[in-house]
């Protein structure tokens, strides 16, 4: 097997001609031990040749592609070399109590950590944080070689965009280290404990005013499903975003005019009864029923989950609302609608404990010892409050007609048609995967 050292570049790698038979290796002149192996089939694979514990090891770094470039290979090779110099061995398979600890890396330990958290209501959020943030950054690292300075820089990068998510990622990573410490001999401390932590965000106070509520309702009439109908439900019921967007049709008893949010889907783990007003029933009755999915609002490409695309929809809807004013409105989020409902109920004279019952808040008047002995579910009071609120929203909508000429073109197109086309595309993709 021939081997020579050259100044590799992506252009050179792409231009290499495969050998007639066997394999050739080309040493990288930049990172010691890094080599490119070129086979007769044209496959280009990076490997790192390094003496570990007196034995020469060939450690596969990855297959060359547009997504895994020379720069990525060098970066990963340097990380592996750093781990080895720190006393680690990414390919050590000594007996351990669990499979993940034997794998050594964060990615190798992740399946067992996830299994240990399987009974948590937050397991979906844990998986999302690891898949989106932690594993792409630290998945191939040995946990004991990751420093608090690295974690601080990592968290600072997230905090520059979303401070709340940065604190969440740090908390999840710290929890992982708390689980990993008893399983790793060389892990002496939790590096997340002393890493930099973004300050807690200031409590949001944004509430949509009466004019904004009326205009938003009329704009949602133009938006169509799934976001038009779903956001209307948020505005009429005051429930949380995921409770609406991930709802199943089986949760709704239209005869009893009741929506039962099960405990496993409620944020506080308490099953919640939401009375359905006539306006809410009209929205539910106007939804298409997708027999392939149990969801009230099914994803276009996955019938087992609720819809995605919140960010694009909110940009579209905010732009439509801004177009109704001489200057853009203050930024608002879907969660601000929940605060808007609570404020609206208080403005209508609804008692605080009834407002908290509508929101499924176990706090304030329903917390502590009061909550232990006060078991009244306020169902009748909640129904009356939501009926009054629905009438208020209708009144505000009637008083605030939208200026259609100023509506963004994207919103004025038939979103019903766009949604139907998306659903059809998703079904074709699912059918192709299944076949």
GROMACS .gro file of C-alpha atoms in nm:
model
  435
    1UNK     CA    1   0.000   0.000   0.000
    2UNK     CA    2   0.168   0.320  -0.118
    3UNK     CA    3   0.184   0.614   0.119
    4UNK     CA    4   0.311   0.967   0.067
    5UNK     CA    5   0.271   1.300   0.244
    6UNK     CA    6   0.119   1.590   0.050
    7UNK     CA    7  -0.052   1.917   0.119
    8UNK     CA    8  -0.407   1.792   0.078
    9UNK     CA    9  -0.686   2.019  -0.042
   10UNK     CA   10  -1.049   1.945  -0.124
   11UNK     CA   11  -0.976   2.005  -0.491
   12UNK     CA   12  -0.685   1.756  -0.487
   13UNK     CA   13  -0.895   1.496  -0.307
   14UNK     CA   14  -1.174   1.524  -0.563
   15UNK     CA   15  -0.924   1.500  -0.847
   16UNK     CA   16  -0.749   1.183  -0.723
   17UNK     CA   17  -0.776   0.885  -0.956
   18UNK     CA   18  -0.856   0.551  -0.787
   19UNK     CA   19  -0.593   0.276  -0.811
   20UNK     CA   20  -0.657  -0.012  -1.048
   21UNK     CA   21  -0.671  -0.247  -0.752
   22UNK     CA   22  -0.636  -0.240  -0.374
   23UNK     CA   23  -0.594   0.084  -0.180
   24UNK     CA   24  -0.351   0.373  -0.149
   25UNK     CA   25  -0.294   0.600   0.149
   26UNK     CA   26  -0.197   0.966   0.134
   27UNK     CA   27  -0.059   1.129   0.447
   28UNK     CA   28  -0.185   1.473   0.541
   29UNK     CA   29   0.101   1.720   0.583
   30UNK     CA   30  -0.097   1.929   0.834
   31UNK     CA   31  -0.232   1.692   1.103
   32UNK     CA   32   0.013   1.422   1.219
   33UNK     CA   33  -0.126   1.073   1.168
   34UNK     CA   34  -0.417   1.178   0.949
   35UNK     CA   35  -0.438   0.989   0.621
   36UNK     CA   36  -0.669   0.966   0.325
   37UNK     CA   37  -0.735   0.611   0.209
   38UNK     CA   38  -0.843   0.580  -0.156
   39UNK     CA   39  -0.988   0.249  -0.274
   40UNK     CA   40  -1.030   0.103  -0.620
   41UNK     CA   41  -1.403   0.177  -0.596
   42UNK     CA   42  -1.328   0.548  -0.557
   43UNK     CA   43  -1.424   0.561  -0.189
   44UNK     CA   44  -1.223   0.822   0.002
   45UNK     CA   45  -1.195   0.763   0.378
   46UNK     CA   46  -1.005   0.958   0.642
   47UNK     CA   47  -0.830   0.760   0.916
   48UNK     CA   48  -0.599   0.851   1.200
   49UNK     CA   49  -0.299   0.626   1.269
   50UNK     CA   50  -0.183   0.667   1.629
   51UNK     CA   51   0.000   0.462   1.888
   52UNK     CA   52  -0.234   0.406   2.186
   53UNK     CA   53  -0.116   0.208   2.486
   54UNK     CA   54   0.179   0.071   2.293
   55UNK     CA   55  -0.039  -0.050   2.006
   56UNK     CA   56  -0.073   0.123   1.670
   57UNK     CA   57  -0.441   0.193   1.604
   58UNK     CA   58  -0.618   0.289   1.284
   59UNK     CA   59  -0.904   0.512   1.392
   60UNK     CA   60  -1.164   0.585   1.125
   61UNK     CA   61  -1.241   0.956   1.112
   62UNK     CA   62  -1.505   0.954   0.841
   63UNK     CA   63  -1.580   0.917   0.472
   64UNK     CA   64  -1.501   1.217   0.254
   65UNK     CA   65  -1.806   1.393   0.107
   66UNK     CA   66  -1.944   1.739   0.044
   67UNK     CA   67  -2.079   1.732   0.399
   68UNK     CA   68  -1.756   1.596   0.554
   69UNK     CA   69  -1.473   1.798   0.407
   70UNK     CA   70  -1.099   1.798   0.468
   71UNK     CA   71  -1.142   2.077   0.722
   72UNK     CA   72  -1.399   1.870   0.914
   73UNK     CA   73  -1.169   1.565   0.907
   74UNK     CA   74  -0.877   1.767   1.042
   75UNK     CA   75  -1.094   1.916   1.316
   76UNK     CA   76  -1.220   1.574   1.424
   77UNK     CA   77  -0.869   1.422   1.408
   78UNK     CA   78  -0.731   1.695   1.633
   79UNK     CA   79  -1.009   1.629   1.884
   80UNK     CA   80  -0.932   1.256   1.889
   81UNK     CA   81  -0.559   1.330   1.934
   82UNK     CA   82  -0.639   1.567   2.220
   83UNK     CA   83  -0.854   1.302   2.388
   84UNK     CA   84  -0.582   1.041   2.354
   85UNK     CA   85  -0.319   1.276   2.495
   86UNK     CA   86  -0.550   1.338   2.792
   87UNK     CA   87  -0.545   0.967   2.869
   88UNK     CA   88  -0.861   0.861   2.690
   89UNK     CA   89  -0.918   0.599   2.424
   90UNK     CA   90  -1.224   0.643   2.203
   91UNK     CA   91  -1.210   0.277   2.103
   92UNK     CA   92  -1.162   0.123   2.442
   93UNK     CA   93  -1.423  -0.151   2.507
   94UNK     CA   94  -1.343  -0.254   2.863
   95UNK     CA   95  -1.637  -0.417   3.052
   96UNK     CA   96  -1.868  -0.159   3.202
   97UNK     CA   97  -2.202  -0.185   3.378
   98UNK     CA   98  -2.383  -0.040   3.077
   99UNK     CA   99  -2.337  -0.038   2.701
  100UNK     CA  100  -2.312   0.340   2.675
  101UNK     CA  101  -2.026   0.371   2.924
  102UNK     CA  102  -1.832   0.112   2.725
  103UNK     CA  103  -1.869   0.319   2.410
  104UNK     CA  104  -1.680   0.600   2.583
  105UNK     CA  105  -1.805   0.902   2.388
  106UNK     CA  106  -2.104   1.123   2.464
  107UNK     CA  107  -2.281   0.977   2.160
  108UNK     CA  108  -2.203   0.624   2.277
  109UNK     CA  109  -2.349   0.693   2.621
  110UNK     CA  110  -2.655   0.877   2.490
  111UNK     CA  111  -2.881   0.569   2.429
  112UNK     CA  112  -2.842   0.453   2.789
  113UNK     CA  113  -2.888   0.803   2.926
  114UNK     CA  114  -3.206   0.838   2.721
  115UNK     CA  115  -3.330   0.501   2.851
  116UNK     CA  116  -3.263   0.617   3.208
  117UNK     CA  117  -3.487   0.920   3.143
  118UNK     CA  118  -3.759   0.728   2.958
  119UNK     CA  119  -4.011   0.764   3.242
  120UNK     CA  120  -3.975   1.143   3.251
  121UNK     CA  121  -4.249   1.354   3.098
  122UNK     CA  122  -3.972   1.571   2.951
  123UNK     CA  123  -3.798   1.289   2.761
  124UNK     CA  124  -3.903   1.434   2.424
  125UNK     CA  125  -3.749   1.769   2.517
  126UNK     CA  126  -3.431   1.597   2.641
  127UNK     CA  127  -3.400   1.414   2.308
  128UNK     CA  128  -3.459   1.734   2.114
  129UNK     CA  129  -3.187   1.921   2.303
  130UNK     CA  130  -2.933   1.641   2.259
  131UNK     CA  131  -3.013   1.580   1.893
  132UNK     CA  132  -3.014   1.945   1.793
  133UNK     CA  133  -2.742   2.092   2.015
  134UNK     CA  134  -2.527   1.861   2.228
  135UNK     CA  135  -2.456   1.563   2.002
  136UNK     CA  136  -2.355   1.768   1.695
  137UNK     CA  137  -2.106   1.962   1.907
  138UNK     CA  138  -1.977   1.705   2.157
  139UNK     CA  139  -2.110   1.367   2.039
  140UNK     CA  140  -1.769   1.228   1.939
  141UNK     CA  141  -1.590   1.355   2.249
  142UNK     CA  142  -1.503   1.168   2.565
  143UNK     CA  143  -1.702   1.334   2.846
  144UNK     CA  144  -1.400   1.355   3.075
  145UNK     CA  145  -1.200   1.560   2.820
  146UNK     CA  146  -1.461   1.833   2.769
  147UNK     CA  147  -1.369   2.144   2.967
  148UNK     CA  148  -1.587   2.406   3.131
  149UNK     CA  149  -1.431   2.667   2.899
  150UNK     CA  150  -1.549   2.472   2.593
  151UNK     CA  151  -1.896   2.438   2.739
  152UNK     CA  152  -1.905   2.808   2.825
  153UNK     CA  153  -1.818   2.904   2.466
  154UNK     CA  154  -2.079   2.656   2.338
  155UNK     CA  155  -2.351   2.798   2.565
  156UNK     CA  156  -2.251   3.157   2.486
  157UNK     CA  157  -2.300   3.083   2.117
  158UNK     CA  158  -2.654   2.958   2.177
  159UNK     CA  159  -2.732   3.244   2.416
  160UNK     CA  160  -2.644   3.497   2.146
  161UNK     CA  161  -2.955   3.375   1.961
  162UNK     CA  162  -3.186   3.231   2.227
  163UNK     CA  163  -3.090   3.285   2.594
  164UNK     CA  164  -3.375   3.068   2.724
  165UNK     CA  165  -3.265   2.772   2.510
  166UNK     CA  166  -2.904   2.824   2.622
  167UNK     CA  167  -3.002   2.781   2.986
  168UNK     CA  168  -3.208   2.475   2.894
  169UNK     CA  169  -2.918   2.314   2.703
  170UNK     CA  170  -2.678   2.378   2.991
  171UNK     CA  171  -2.923   2.224   3.239
  172UNK     CA  172  -2.971   1.914   3.022
  173UNK     CA  173  -2.596   1.871   2.967
  174UNK     CA  174  -2.531   1.911   3.341
  175UNK     CA  175  -2.793   1.644   3.413
  176UNK     CA  176  -2.613   1.411   3.171
  177UNK     CA  177  -2.286   1.466   3.358
  178UNK     CA  178  -2.454   1.395   3.691
  179UNK     CA  179  -2.567   1.059   3.547
  180UNK     CA  180  -2.229   0.987   3.382
  181UNK     CA  181  -1.999   1.057   3.678
  182UNK     CA  182  -2.058   0.726   3.864
  183UNK     CA  183  -1.999   0.539   3.539
  184UNK     CA  184  -1.666   0.696   3.434
  185UNK     CA  185  -1.352   0.643   3.641
  186UNK     CA  186  -1.165   0.943   3.502
  187UNK     CA  187  -1.453   1.191   3.530
  188UNK     CA  188  -1.378   1.376   3.852
  189UNK     CA  189  -1.613   1.673   3.827
  190UNK     CA  190  -1.911   1.806   3.634
  191UNK     CA  191  -1.770   2.072   3.397
  192UNK     CA  192  -2.116   2.225   3.352
  193UNK     CA  193  -2.134   2.316   3.719
  194UNK     CA  194  -1.882   2.601   3.693
  195UNK     CA  195  -1.944   2.687   3.326
  196UNK     CA  196  -2.079   3.029   3.239
  197UNK     CA  197  -2.456   3.050   3.269
  198UNK     CA  198  -2.666   3.310   3.084
  199UNK     CA  199  -2.872   3.532   3.315
  200UNK     CA  200  -3.238   3.440   3.350
  201UNK     CA  201  -3.454   3.619   3.094
  202UNK     CA  202  -3.672   3.904   3.205
  203UNK     CA  203  -4.037   3.800   3.245
  204UNK     CA  204  -4.231   3.880   2.931
  205UNK     CA  205  -4.511   4.131   2.969
  206UNK     CA  206  -4.641   4.152   2.611
  207UNK     CA  207  -5.018   4.152   2.588
  208UNK     CA  208  -5.207   4.215   2.264
  209UNK     CA  209  -5.437   4.515   2.292
  210UNK     CA  210  -5.806   4.511   2.197
  211UNK     CA  211  -5.738   4.649   1.847
  212UNK     CA  212  -5.465   4.391   1.785
  213UNK     CA  213  -5.690   4.107   1.903
  214UNK     CA  214  -5.967   4.205   1.661
  215UNK     CA  215  -5.730   4.247   1.368
  216UNK     CA  216  -5.547   3.922   1.445
  217UNK     CA  217  -5.873   3.726   1.445
  218UNK     CA  218  -5.962   3.858   1.101
  219UNK     CA  219  -5.611   3.790   0.971
  220UNK     CA  220  -5.638   3.431   1.094
  221UNK     CA  221  -5.952   3.396   0.884
  222UNK     CA  222  -5.727   3.456   0.582
  223UNK     CA  223  -5.450   3.223   0.701
  224UNK     CA  224  -5.643   2.897   0.684
  225UNK     CA  225  -5.533   2.559   0.828
  226UNK     CA  226  -5.345   2.446   1.016
  227UNK     CA  227  -5.211   2.769   1.168
  228UNK     CA  228  -5.518   2.988   1.126
  229UNK     CA  229  -5.746   2.745   1.307
  230UNK     CA  230  -5.487   2.641   1.567
  231UNK     CA  231  -5.398   2.997   1.665
  232UNK     CA  232  -5.767   3.079   1.691
  233UNK     CA  233  -5.798   2.795   1.942
  234UNK     CA  234  -5.506   2.941   2.136
  235UNK     CA  235  -5.677   3.278   2.143
  236UNK     CA  236  -6.015   3.136   2.249
  237UNK     CA  237  -5.896   2.886   2.512
  238UNK     CA  238  -5.572   3.031   2.654
  239UNK     CA  239  -5.403   2.692   2.645
  240UNK     CA  240  -5.037   2.625   2.573
  241UNK     CA  241  -4.905   2.601   2.217
  242UNK     CA  242  -4.806   2.234   2.232
  243UNK     CA  243  -5.134   2.142   2.402
  244UNK     CA  244  -5.321   2.274   2.099
  245UNK     CA  245  -5.086   2.183   1.814
  246UNK     CA  246  -5.021   1.829   1.943
  247UNK     CA  247  -5.382   1.753   2.041
  248UNK     CA  248  -5.551   1.430   1.931
  249UNK     CA  249  -5.910   1.423   1.808
  250UNK     CA  250  -5.994   1.169   2.079
  251UNK     CA  251  -5.940   1.437   2.345
  252UNK     CA  252  -6.249   1.628   2.226
  253UNK     CA  253  -6.598   1.532   2.339
  254UNK     CA  254  -6.810   1.752   2.116
  255UNK     CA  255  -7.135   1.622   2.265
  256UNK     CA  256  -7.030   1.726   2.614
  257UNK     CA  257  -6.865   2.042   2.471
  258UNK     CA  258  -6.543   1.949   2.649
  259UNK     CA  259  -6.173   1.916   2.566
  260UNK     CA  260  -5.985   1.687   2.804
  261UNK     CA  261  -5.610   1.756   2.798
  262UNK     CA  262  -5.455   1.435   2.944
  263UNK     CA  263  -5.208   1.462   3.230
  264UNK     CA  264  -4.921   1.328   3.018
  265UNK     CA  265  -4.959   1.620   2.778
  266UNK     CA  266  -5.025   1.896   3.030
  267UNK     CA  267  -4.712   2.087   3.132
  268UNK     CA  268  -4.786   2.057   3.504
  269UNK     CA  269  -4.886   1.689   3.481
  270UNK     CA  270  -5.246   1.761   3.584
  271UNK     CA  271  -5.531   1.656   3.353
  272UNK     CA  272  -5.725   1.962   3.240
  273UNK     CA  273  -6.090   2.015   3.141
  274UNK     CA  274  -6.137   2.292   2.885
  275UNK     CA  275  -6.501   2.388   2.811
  276UNK     CA  276  -6.573   2.433   2.439
  277UNK     CA  277  -6.765   2.743   2.337
  278UNK     CA  278  -6.985   2.765   2.028
  279UNK     CA  279  -6.704   2.954   1.850
  280UNK     CA  280  -6.454   2.680   1.936
  281UNK     CA  281  -6.693   2.410   1.816
  282UNK     CA  282  -6.733   2.596   1.485
  283UNK     CA  283  -6.356   2.590   1.436
  284UNK     CA  284  -6.333   2.220   1.519
  285UNK     CA  285  -6.624   2.139   1.291
  286UNK     CA  286  -6.457   2.317   1.001
  287UNK     CA  287  -6.135   2.114   1.018
  288UNK     CA  288  -6.059   1.845   0.766
  289UNK     CA  289  -6.046   1.497   0.918
  290UNK     CA  290  -5.734   1.309   0.812
  291UNK     CA  291  -5.823   0.943   0.863
  292UNK     CA  292  -5.456   0.847   0.843
  293UNK     CA  293  -5.377   1.046   1.157
  294UNK     CA  294  -5.523   1.067   1.507
  295UNK     CA  295  -5.398   1.424   1.540
  296UNK     CA  296  -5.623   1.725   1.529
  297UNK     CA  297  -5.357   1.904   1.323
  298UNK     CA  298  -5.135   1.644   1.155
  299UNK     CA  299  -4.790   1.721   1.019
  300UNK     CA  300  -4.765   1.735   0.642
  301UNK     CA  301  -4.499   1.466   0.632
  302UNK     CA  302  -4.560   1.274   0.954
  303UNK     CA  303  -4.911   1.168   1.055
  304UNK     CA  304  -4.790   1.083   1.407
  305UNK     CA  305  -4.699   1.437   1.506
  306UNK     CA  306  -4.842   1.785   1.500
  307UNK     CA  307  -4.750   2.042   1.234
  308UNK     CA  308  -4.413   2.214   1.211
  309UNK     CA  309  -4.329   2.548   1.054
  310UNK     CA  310  -4.429   2.777   1.342
  311UNK     CA  311  -4.152   3.026   1.266
  312UNK     CA  312  -4.249   3.084   0.903
  313UNK     CA  313  -4.617   3.105   0.990
  314UNK     CA  314  -4.553   3.359   1.265
  315UNK     CA  315  -4.338   3.575   1.037
  316UNK     CA  316  -4.624   3.573   0.788
  317UNK     CA  317  -4.894   3.653   1.045
  318UNK     CA  318  -4.692   3.920   1.225
  319UNK     CA  319  -4.623   4.089   0.890
  320UNK     CA  320  -4.996   4.087   0.813
  321UNK     CA  321  -5.073   4.245   1.151
  322UNK     CA  322  -4.796   4.504   1.112
  323UNK     CA  323  -4.942   4.599   0.773
  324UNK     CA  324  -5.257   4.720   0.949
  325UNK     CA  325  -5.066   4.992   1.136
  326UNK     CA  326  -4.854   5.290   1.035
  327UNK     CA  327  -4.557   5.140   1.223
  328UNK     CA  328  -4.473   4.777   1.317
  329UNK     CA  329  -4.632   4.645   1.634
  330UNK     CA  330  -4.421   4.537   1.930
  331UNK     CA  331  -4.291   4.181   1.882
  332UNK     CA  332  -4.522   3.909   2.015
  333UNK     CA  333  -4.515   3.530   2.037
  334UNK     CA  334  -4.774   3.254   2.053
  335UNK     CA  335  -4.721   3.226   2.428
  336UNK     CA  336  -4.814   3.594   2.461
  337UNK     CA  337  -5.165   3.495   2.350
  338UNK     CA  338  -5.198   3.297   2.673
  339UNK     CA  339  -5.113   3.609   2.873
  340UNK     CA  340  -5.351   3.806   2.653
  341UNK     CA  341  -5.638   3.569   2.737
  342UNK     CA  342  -5.560   3.589   3.110
  343UNK     CA  343  -5.552   3.968   3.095
  344UNK     CA  344  -5.874   3.976   2.893
  345UNK     CA  345  -6.054   3.756   3.146
  346UNK     CA  346  -5.945   3.985   3.428
  347UNK     CA  347  -6.066   4.284   3.227
  348UNK     CA  348  -6.407   4.114   3.198
  349UNK     CA  349  -6.421   4.075   3.577
  350UNK     CA  350  -6.347   3.701   3.597
  351UNK     CA  351  -6.221   3.599   3.942
  352UNK     CA  352  -5.849   3.523   3.969
  353UNK     CA  353  -5.899   3.162   4.080
  354UNK     CA  354  -6.124   3.100   3.778
  355UNK     CA  355  -5.866   3.254   3.543
  356UNK     CA  356  -5.599   3.027   3.691
  357UNK     CA  357  -5.830   2.729   3.648
  358UNK     CA  358  -5.881   2.819   3.281
  359UNK     CA  359  -5.502   2.831   3.232
  360UNK     CA  360  -5.445   2.512   3.435
  361UNK     CA  361  -5.211   2.701   3.666
  362UNK     CA  362  -5.136   2.525   3.995
  363UNK     CA  363  -5.015   2.843   4.158
  364UNK     CA  364  -5.137   3.150   4.341
  365UNK     CA  365  -5.483   3.078   4.477
  366UNK     CA  366  -5.457   2.704   4.405
  367UNK     CA  367  -5.106   2.637   4.541
  368UNK     CA  368  -4.978   2.498   4.869
  369UNK     CA  369  -5.216   2.385   5.141
  370UNK     CA  370  -5.511   2.548   4.964
  371UNK     CA  371  -5.456   2.323   4.664
  372UNK     CA  372  -5.454   2.013   4.883
  373UNK     CA  373  -5.800   2.075   5.024
  374UNK     CA  374  -5.960   2.279   4.745
  375UNK     CA  375  -6.064   2.014   4.487
  376UNK     CA  376  -6.332   2.215   4.305
  377UNK     CA  377  -6.256   2.210   3.930
  378UNK     CA  378  -6.446   2.533   3.846
  379UNK     CA  379  -6.588   2.370   3.532
  380UNK     CA  380  -6.907   2.579   3.526
  381UNK     CA  381  -6.718   2.898   3.607
  382UNK     CA  382  -6.459   2.823   3.338
  383UNK     CA  383  -6.733   2.765   3.083
  384UNK     CA  384  -6.898   3.098   3.164
  385UNK     CA  385  -6.564   3.281   3.154
  386UNK     CA  386  -6.465   3.136   2.815
  387UNK     CA  387  -6.811   3.209   2.672
  388UNK     CA  388  -6.777   3.574   2.778
  389UNK     CA  389  -6.424   3.586   2.632
  390UNK     CA  390  -6.537   3.436   2.300
  391UNK     CA  391  -6.806   3.702   2.270
  392UNK     CA  392  -6.548   3.970   2.348
  393UNK     CA  393  -6.315   3.842   2.073
  394UNK     CA  394  -6.606   3.840   1.824
  395UNK     CA  395  -6.697   4.195   1.923
  396UNK     CA  396  -6.338   4.314   1.878
  397UNK     CA  397  -6.311   4.137   1.540
  398UNK     CA  398  -6.632   4.301   1.415
  399UNK     CA  399  -6.497   4.643   1.511
  400UNK     CA  400  -6.158   4.595   1.338
  401UNK     CA  401  -6.192   4.506   0.967
  402UNK     CA  402  -5.859   4.439   0.800
  403UNK     CA  403  -5.717   4.639   0.512
  404UNK     CA  404  -5.694   4.352   0.262
  405UNK     CA  405  -5.497   4.558   0.011
  406UNK     CA  406  -5.209   4.583   0.258
  407UNK     CA  407  -5.202   4.210   0.337
  408UNK     CA  408  -4.882   4.023   0.236
  409UNK     CA  409  -4.930   3.835  -0.091
  410UNK     CA  410  -4.820   3.507   0.071
  411UNK     CA  411  -5.103   3.527   0.322
  412UNK     CA  412  -5.369   3.626   0.069
  413UNK     CA  413  -5.302   3.314  -0.138
  414UNK     CA  414  -5.524   3.016  -0.062
  415UNK     CA  415  -5.356   2.858   0.239
  416UNK     CA  416  -5.620   2.583   0.221
  417UNK     CA  417  -5.474   2.485  -0.116
  418UNK     CA  418  -5.115   2.513   0.012
  419UNK     CA  419  -5.197   2.290   0.309
  420UNK     CA  420  -5.370   2.030   0.092
  421UNK     CA  421  -5.074   2.019  -0.146
  422UNK     CA  422  -4.835   1.979   0.148
  423UNK     CA  423  -5.038   1.693   0.294
  424UNK     CA  424  -5.048   1.517  -0.041
  425UNK     CA  425  -4.672   1.559  -0.078
  426UNK     CA  426  -4.612   1.418   0.271
  427UNK     CA  427  -4.832   1.114   0.201
  428UNK     CA  428  -4.643   1.043  -0.122
  429UNK     CA  429  -4.312   1.060   0.064
  430UNK     CA  430  -4.441   0.826   0.339
  431UNK     CA  431  -4.570   0.583   0.077
  432UNK     CA  432  -4.234   0.584  -0.101
  433UNK     CA  433  -4.047   0.519   0.226
  434UNK     CA  434  -4.281   0.234   0.322
  435UNK     CA  435  -4.244   0.067  -0.017
   0.00000   0.00000   0.00000
